[in-house]
Amino acid sequence: MTKENDTLSCYHCGDECPDDAVRIEDKYFCCNGCKTVYQLLSDVNLGSTFEETRAAGIKASKFKEKEFEFLDDEKIINKIIHFSINERAKVTLYLPQIYCSACLYLVENLNKLDTGIIDSKVNFLKKEATILYNDKQTSLRKIVELLTAIGYRPQLNYADIEKPKSVNYNKNLYLKIGIAGFAFGNVMLMAFPEYLSGGNLEPDIKEFMGYITMLLSLPVMYAASDYFKSAYTSLKVGHVNIDVPLSLGILVLFVRSIVDIWFGFGSGFVDSLTGLVFFLLVGKIFQQKTYHNLSFSRDYKSYFPLSVIRMKGESEEYAAISEINVGDRLLIRNNEIIPADSILLSGKGMIDYSFVTGESKAVEIISGDKIFAGGKQVGNSITIETIKPFNQSYLTELWNSDSFRKFDSTYISNISNKAAKYFTFIILVVAVLTLAFWLPIDLANAMDAFTTVLIIACPCAIALSMPFTYGTALRILGKNQFYVKNDKIVEYLSFIKTIVFDKTGTITELNSNIPEYEGKELGQDDKIALKSLTRNSTHPISRMIFDNLESEHIDLKDFEEVPGKGTEAIISGVNYKLGNAKWVDTMGMSLKSNEHFSAESRVYFSKNGEVLGHFVIKSKLRNGIEDIILNLKKEHKLIILSGDNPTEKENLQRIFGDDIEMHFNRLPQDKLNFIKELQSKGEKVMMIGDGLNDAGALKQSDVGIAVTENTSNFTPGSDAILVAEKMNRLSNFIQLAKDSVNTVYWSYLISVLYHGIGFYFATQAMLSPLIAAILMPVSSVSVVLLTVSKVTFHSRKVNT
């Protein structure tokens, strides 16, 4: 508990205490609920651990009495929990507040706070808690309420119950790596005696080891099966990808090894075969590395809560959002989402559509007006009546439109496609010509030369260069809070020529509008009057002015708030008004302005009918955005595409320059069509946005980047997630992508030189299959070291 400036702060949650009535010794609490939770933690010796979590920034949270009532509904419970058998149930909850070891300890000891909880395990990386509980002694609702009370409010939304979670752990791939690694290790153990003896082993021992290595090669072919399937599928559709020559090299190593061992011609090349497959699979894991605690494919369902308050006569009940019907009356409180298209019945509606349309200014709604799903009520509670089912609202129809879908296909790099197309043809021609040349001269030399060409031609270095290069880039970008979905995006980032920015929440800070006063200097009495007017108003702009105005305020007796116009009060016989121009400006002075800002974008303040000045609501630009624009303008075409009104166009042009194209008042479909139009001209487009209104454009663009204040917040489906505070490094991230692609080109060049030299000696029968098999892993390791070290070197630019 703290007592600062004569203000009591709750020892448990940190909120202001109304008085000092609720206390334990020198610890004050804002309510009996906080006091009870504190006592509960102290009784089970978790008080000190809770103190550590508070020091880490975890703040206890309050909840309304019936806030989680919907979790008593069996239908909802069954969709959230994993199972319920013999009084035991298991559930996994996402707790974004988990940050430190104290958090982990506290959550894993929930059974001390609720005896109905049997076990609790935390996946720290995913910030998930898996809880096993006795559903006769406790309930899902009680567990969620307990977690919320101690500061770990579970993130529950409609997407959690809409479909079961499926987490792909790449089990088959890990199994194949295990098989290949086991075989590679054992083959190398048996190969060392032959290496060290110079091939002079006892014939019986050599034969025995040959059969063992031959048996070990069989499961390795299963481990390499994905490459064979990919090559077959590619050839089936008349296409040649990098897996075709790769599969050919693996098959040649396998067949030649089996023939040599079975017929006693030699010990084969199983060591090279198993090593190659193992390194390829490791590279594949590196290539497929993703951020499991992030979601790149979120849709509108993740934006909505699990339940809403439905009114039944004079009573209220919590209803699952999927059970909302046309005609239901819903209570929407401050900062709650409108779940379905509705009509306002009562209350003052101030709807924030910024996340849906991009318009930063809240829209005032009066009784009888239509409200669209996805808007957020700002201010007092309102009552609405739904006119469409949840899944048929404007927002959901827009999202489900075919034009908003970007069909994902299996990624095949453009670079490797081009390389494989010509490379495969060349090695087959060289191999056949080599066989044809040597066959009439010497059969043994002909087979050795043919095999050597195919072994030396195996593009293992090419196949490894991309996953290790892009995988290293993914790791570095992720470390800098730029989370890229997969390696495809790293490559596409390097080709981007046009960058389209959303305005609200992207180049400007979200919810950071600042009221700037312009006009006559206000006297102290005028400031007190203005502070008092805004204090009594529920309008968001009034609250904004109140928060930014340094002055005292007084209680008003003669105060009136006129919907759609503004506020008015008589103070010491003086009439003060704050509102729109036509209502405030009775003398017609303010409308004479020729400035860019329209009268509707200003809030006017008058005294006895005379306008003293006005407030212009401006958004705060993100830190360093001017430098970002200047750096990106050097090599990219920049466009601002906003759903907001053009009131700040002049200000943006002054900062960014007149050469940047700007478009305002664009609806979500307009944004998507704009991106399509750019792409139809052959432009490679990157879209950067933050809201549902940007979702279609993010999906349509070649690279869609969602900007978020926090990775646990809702972000629309995207190719990458960028934490807002790292926006100033965007140009560095793009440069790293370009450097990574250049690294791949360098590795290709080295590989071509290696293959060219190898082809020369192989076709002359001057290179044995054994030497070729040894050179193969050497070239692979050298390429891996080159790519990782080169990208790591370039990453220094990102960290500056």
PDB file of C-alpha atoms in Angstrom, residues 199-298:
ATOM      1  CA  GLY A 199      40.522 -49.266 -46.142  1.00  0.00           C
ATOM      2  CA  ASN A 200      42.597 -52.255 -44.940  1.00  0.00           C
ATOM      3  CA  LEU A 201      40.014 -53.852 -42.649  1.00  0.00           C
ATOM      4  CA  GLU A 202      39.527 -57.594 -42.310  1.00  0.00           C
ATOM      5  CA  PRO A 203      37.162 -58.704 -45.125  1.00  0.00           C
ATOM      6  CA  ASP A 204      34.663 -60.284 -42.700  1.00  0.00           C
ATOM      7  CA  ILE A 205      34.504 -57.151 -40.534  1.00  0.00           C
ATOM      8  CA  LYS A 206      34.213 -54.936 -43.597  1.00  0.00           C
ATOM      9  CA  GLU A 207      31.416 -57.081 -45.004  1.00  0.00           C
ATOM     10  CA  PHE A 208      29.549 -57.109 -41.662  1.00  0.00           C
ATOM     11  CA  MET A 209      29.796 -53.328 -41.284  1.00  0.00           C
ATOM     12  CA  GLY A 210      28.681 -52.927 -44.888  1.00  0.00           C
ATOM     13  CA  TYR A 211      25.468 -54.867 -44.244  1.00  0.00           C
ATOM     14  CA  ILE A 212      24.767 -52.857 -41.059  1.00  0.00           C
ATOM     15  CA  THR A 213      25.218 -49.540 -42.887  1.00  0.00           C
ATOM     16  CA  MET A 214      23.043 -50.831 -45.734  1.00  0.00           C
ATOM     17  CA  LEU A 215      20.255 -51.600 -43.229  1.00  0.00           C
ATOM     18  CA  LEU A 216      20.667 -48.141 -41.671  1.00  0.00           C
ATOM     19  CA  SER A 217      20.265 -46.525 -45.103  1.00  0.00           C
ATOM     20  CA  LEU A 218      16.714 -47.907 -45.450  1.00  0.00           C
ATOM     21  CA  PRO A 219      15.039 -45.769 -42.716  1.00  0.00           C
ATOM     22  CA  VAL A 220      17.027 -42.763 -43.977  1.00  0.00           C
ATOM     23  CA  MET A 221      15.145 -43.070 -47.272  1.00  0.00           C
ATOM     24  CA  TYR A 222      11.922 -42.758 -45.258  1.00  0.00           C
ATOM     25  CA  ALA A 223      13.362 -39.658 -43.583  1.00  0.00           C
ATOM     26  CA  ALA A 224      13.980 -38.195 -47.059  1.00  0.00           C
ATOM     27  CA  SER A 225      10.490 -39.113 -48.319  1.00  0.00           C
ATOM     28  CA  ASP A 226       9.232 -35.497 -48.284  1.00  0.00           C
ATOM     29  CA  TYR A 227      11.799 -34.573 -50.925  1.00  0.00           C
ATOM     30  CA  PHE A 228      10.722 -37.464 -53.131  1.00  0.00           C
ATOM     31  CA  LYS A 229       7.049 -36.526 -52.762  1.00  0.00           C
ATOM     32  CA  SER A 230       7.795 -32.900 -53.589  1.00  0.00           C
ATOM     33  CA  ALA A 231       9.836 -33.877 -56.650  1.00  0.00           C
ATOM     34  CA  TYR A 232       7.128 -36.280 -57.862  1.00  0.00           C
ATOM     35  CA  THR A 233       4.368 -33.713 -57.402  1.00  0.00           C
ATOM     36  CA  SER A 234       6.446 -31.108 -59.196  1.00  0.00           C
ATOM     37  CA  LEU A 235       7.155 -33.357 -62.189  1.00  0.00           C
ATOM     38  CA  LYS A 236       3.521 -34.477 -62.272  1.00  0.00           C
ATOM     39  CA  VAL A 237       2.384 -30.925 -63.017  1.00  0.00           C
ATOM     40  CA  GLY A 238       5.200 -30.351 -65.526  1.00  0.00           C
ATOM     41  CA  HIS A 239       7.338 -28.270 -63.190  1.00  0.00           C
ATOM     42  CA  VAL A 240      10.908 -28.713 -61.966  1.00  0.00           C
ATOM     43  CA  ASN A 241      11.749 -27.542 -58.450  1.00  0.00           C
ATOM     44  CA  ILE A 242      14.914 -27.777 -56.365  1.00  0.00           C
ATOM     45  CA  ASP A 243      13.807 -31.101 -54.884  1.00  0.00           C
ATOM     46  CA  VAL A 244      14.085 -32.851 -58.292  1.00  0.00           C
ATOM     47  CA  PRO A 245      17.922 -32.769 -58.598  1.00  0.00           C
ATOM     48  CA  LEU A 246      18.159 -33.175 -54.824  1.00  0.00           C
ATOM     49  CA  SER A 247      16.080 -36.374 -54.926  1.00  0.00           C
ATOM     50  CA  LEU A 248      18.076 -37.593 -57.874  1.00  0.00           C
ATOM     51  CA  GLY A 249      21.341 -37.162 -55.931  1.00  0.00           C
ATOM     52  CA  ILE A 250      19.919 -38.975 -52.888  1.00  0.00           C
ATOM     53  CA  LEU A 251      18.684 -41.871 -55.044  1.00  0.00           C
ATOM     54  CA  VAL A 252      22.034 -42.210 -56.799  1.00  0.00           C
ATOM     55  CA  LEU A 253      23.874 -42.325 -53.462  1.00  0.00           C
ATOM     56  CA  PHE A 254      21.446 -44.947 -52.145  1.00  0.00           C
ATOM     57  CA  VAL A 255      21.362 -47.203 -55.217  1.00  0.00           C
ATOM     58  CA  ARG A 256      25.111 -47.064 -55.780  1.00  0.00           C
ATOM     59  CA  SER A 257      25.749 -47.829 -52.090  1.00  0.00           C
ATOM     60  CA  ILE A 258      23.401 -50.827 -52.113  1.00  0.00           C
ATOM     61  CA  VAL A 259      24.988 -52.194 -55.307  1.00  0.00           C
ATOM     62  CA  ASP A 260      28.546 -51.718 -54.015  1.00  0.00           C
ATOM     63  CA  ILE A 261      27.862 -53.315 -50.616  1.00  0.00           C
ATOM     64  CA  TRP A 262      25.684 -56.171 -51.903  1.00  0.00           C
ATOM     65  CA  PHE A 263      28.057 -57.215 -54.676  1.00  0.00           C
ATOM     66  CA  GLY A 264      31.228 -56.476 -52.695  1.00  0.00           C
ATOM     67  CA  PHE A 265      32.456 -53.688 -54.970  1.00  0.00           C
ATOM     68  CA  GLY A 266      33.102 -51.361 -52.033  1.00  0.00           C
ATOM     69  CA  SER A 267      31.676 -49.916 -48.822  1.00  0.00           C
ATOM     70  CA  GLY A 268      29.310 -47.503 -50.573  1.00  0.00           C
ATOM     71  CA  PHE A 269      28.501 -43.916 -49.637  1.00  0.00           C
ATOM     72  CA  VAL A 270      26.008 -44.395 -46.830  1.00  0.00           C
ATOM     73  CA  ASP A 271      27.929 -41.955 -44.614  1.00  0.00           C
ATOM     74  CA  SER A 272      27.447 -39.156 -47.174  1.00  0.00           C
ATOM     75  CA  LEU A 273      23.829 -40.198 -47.750  1.00  0.00           C
ATOM     76  CA  THR A 274      22.853 -40.117 -44.067  1.00  0.00           C
ATOM     77  CA  GLY A 275      24.789 -36.897 -43.423  1.00  0.00           C
ATOM     78  CA  LEU A 276      23.156 -35.166 -46.378  1.00  0.00           C
ATOM     79  CA  VAL A 277      19.612 -36.115 -45.338  1.00  0.00           C
ATOM     80  CA  PHE A 278      20.252 -35.164 -41.711  1.00  0.00           C
ATOM     81  CA  PHE A 279      21.586 -31.696 -42.585  1.00  0.00           C
ATOM     82  CA  LEU A 280      18.748 -31.120 -45.048  1.00  0.00           C
ATOM     83  CA  LEU A 281      16.153 -31.903 -42.371  1.00  0.00           C
ATOM     84  CA  VAL A 282      17.895 -29.663 -39.839  1.00  0.00           C
ATOM     85  CA  GLY A 283      17.790 -26.905 -42.443  1.00  0.00           C
ATOM     86  CA  LYS A 284      14.101 -27.580 -42.944  1.00  0.00           C
ATOM     87  CA  ILE A 285      13.396 -27.081 -39.249  1.00  0.00           C
ATOM     88  CA  PHE A 286      15.410 -23.869 -39.386  1.00  0.00           C
ATOM     89  CA  GLN A 287      13.386 -22.835 -42.428  1.00  0.00           C
ATOM     90  CA  GLN A 288      10.034 -23.564 -40.824  1.00  0.00           C
ATOM     91  CA  LYS A 289      10.839 -21.819 -37.552  1.00  0.00           C
ATOM     92  CA  THR A 290       7.856 -19.701 -36.485  1.00  0.00           C
ATOM     93  CA  TYR A 291       6.723 -17.770 -33.409  1.00  0.00           C
ATOM     94  CA  HIS A 292       4.173 -20.015 -31.702  1.00  0.00           C
ATOM     95  CA  ASN A 293       3.063 -17.306 -29.258  1.00  0.00           C
ATOM     96  CA  LEU A 294       1.992 -15.063 -32.163  1.00  0.00           C
ATOM     97  CA  SER A 295      -0.913 -15.412 -34.540  1.00  0.00           C
ATOM     98  CA  PHE A 296      -0.440 -14.242 -38.128  1.00  0.00           C
ATOM     99  CA  SER A 297      -3.823 -15.494 -39.357  1.00  0.00           C
ATOM    100  CA  ARG A 298      -6.212 -13.814 -36.969  1.00  0.00           C
TER     101      ARG A 298
END
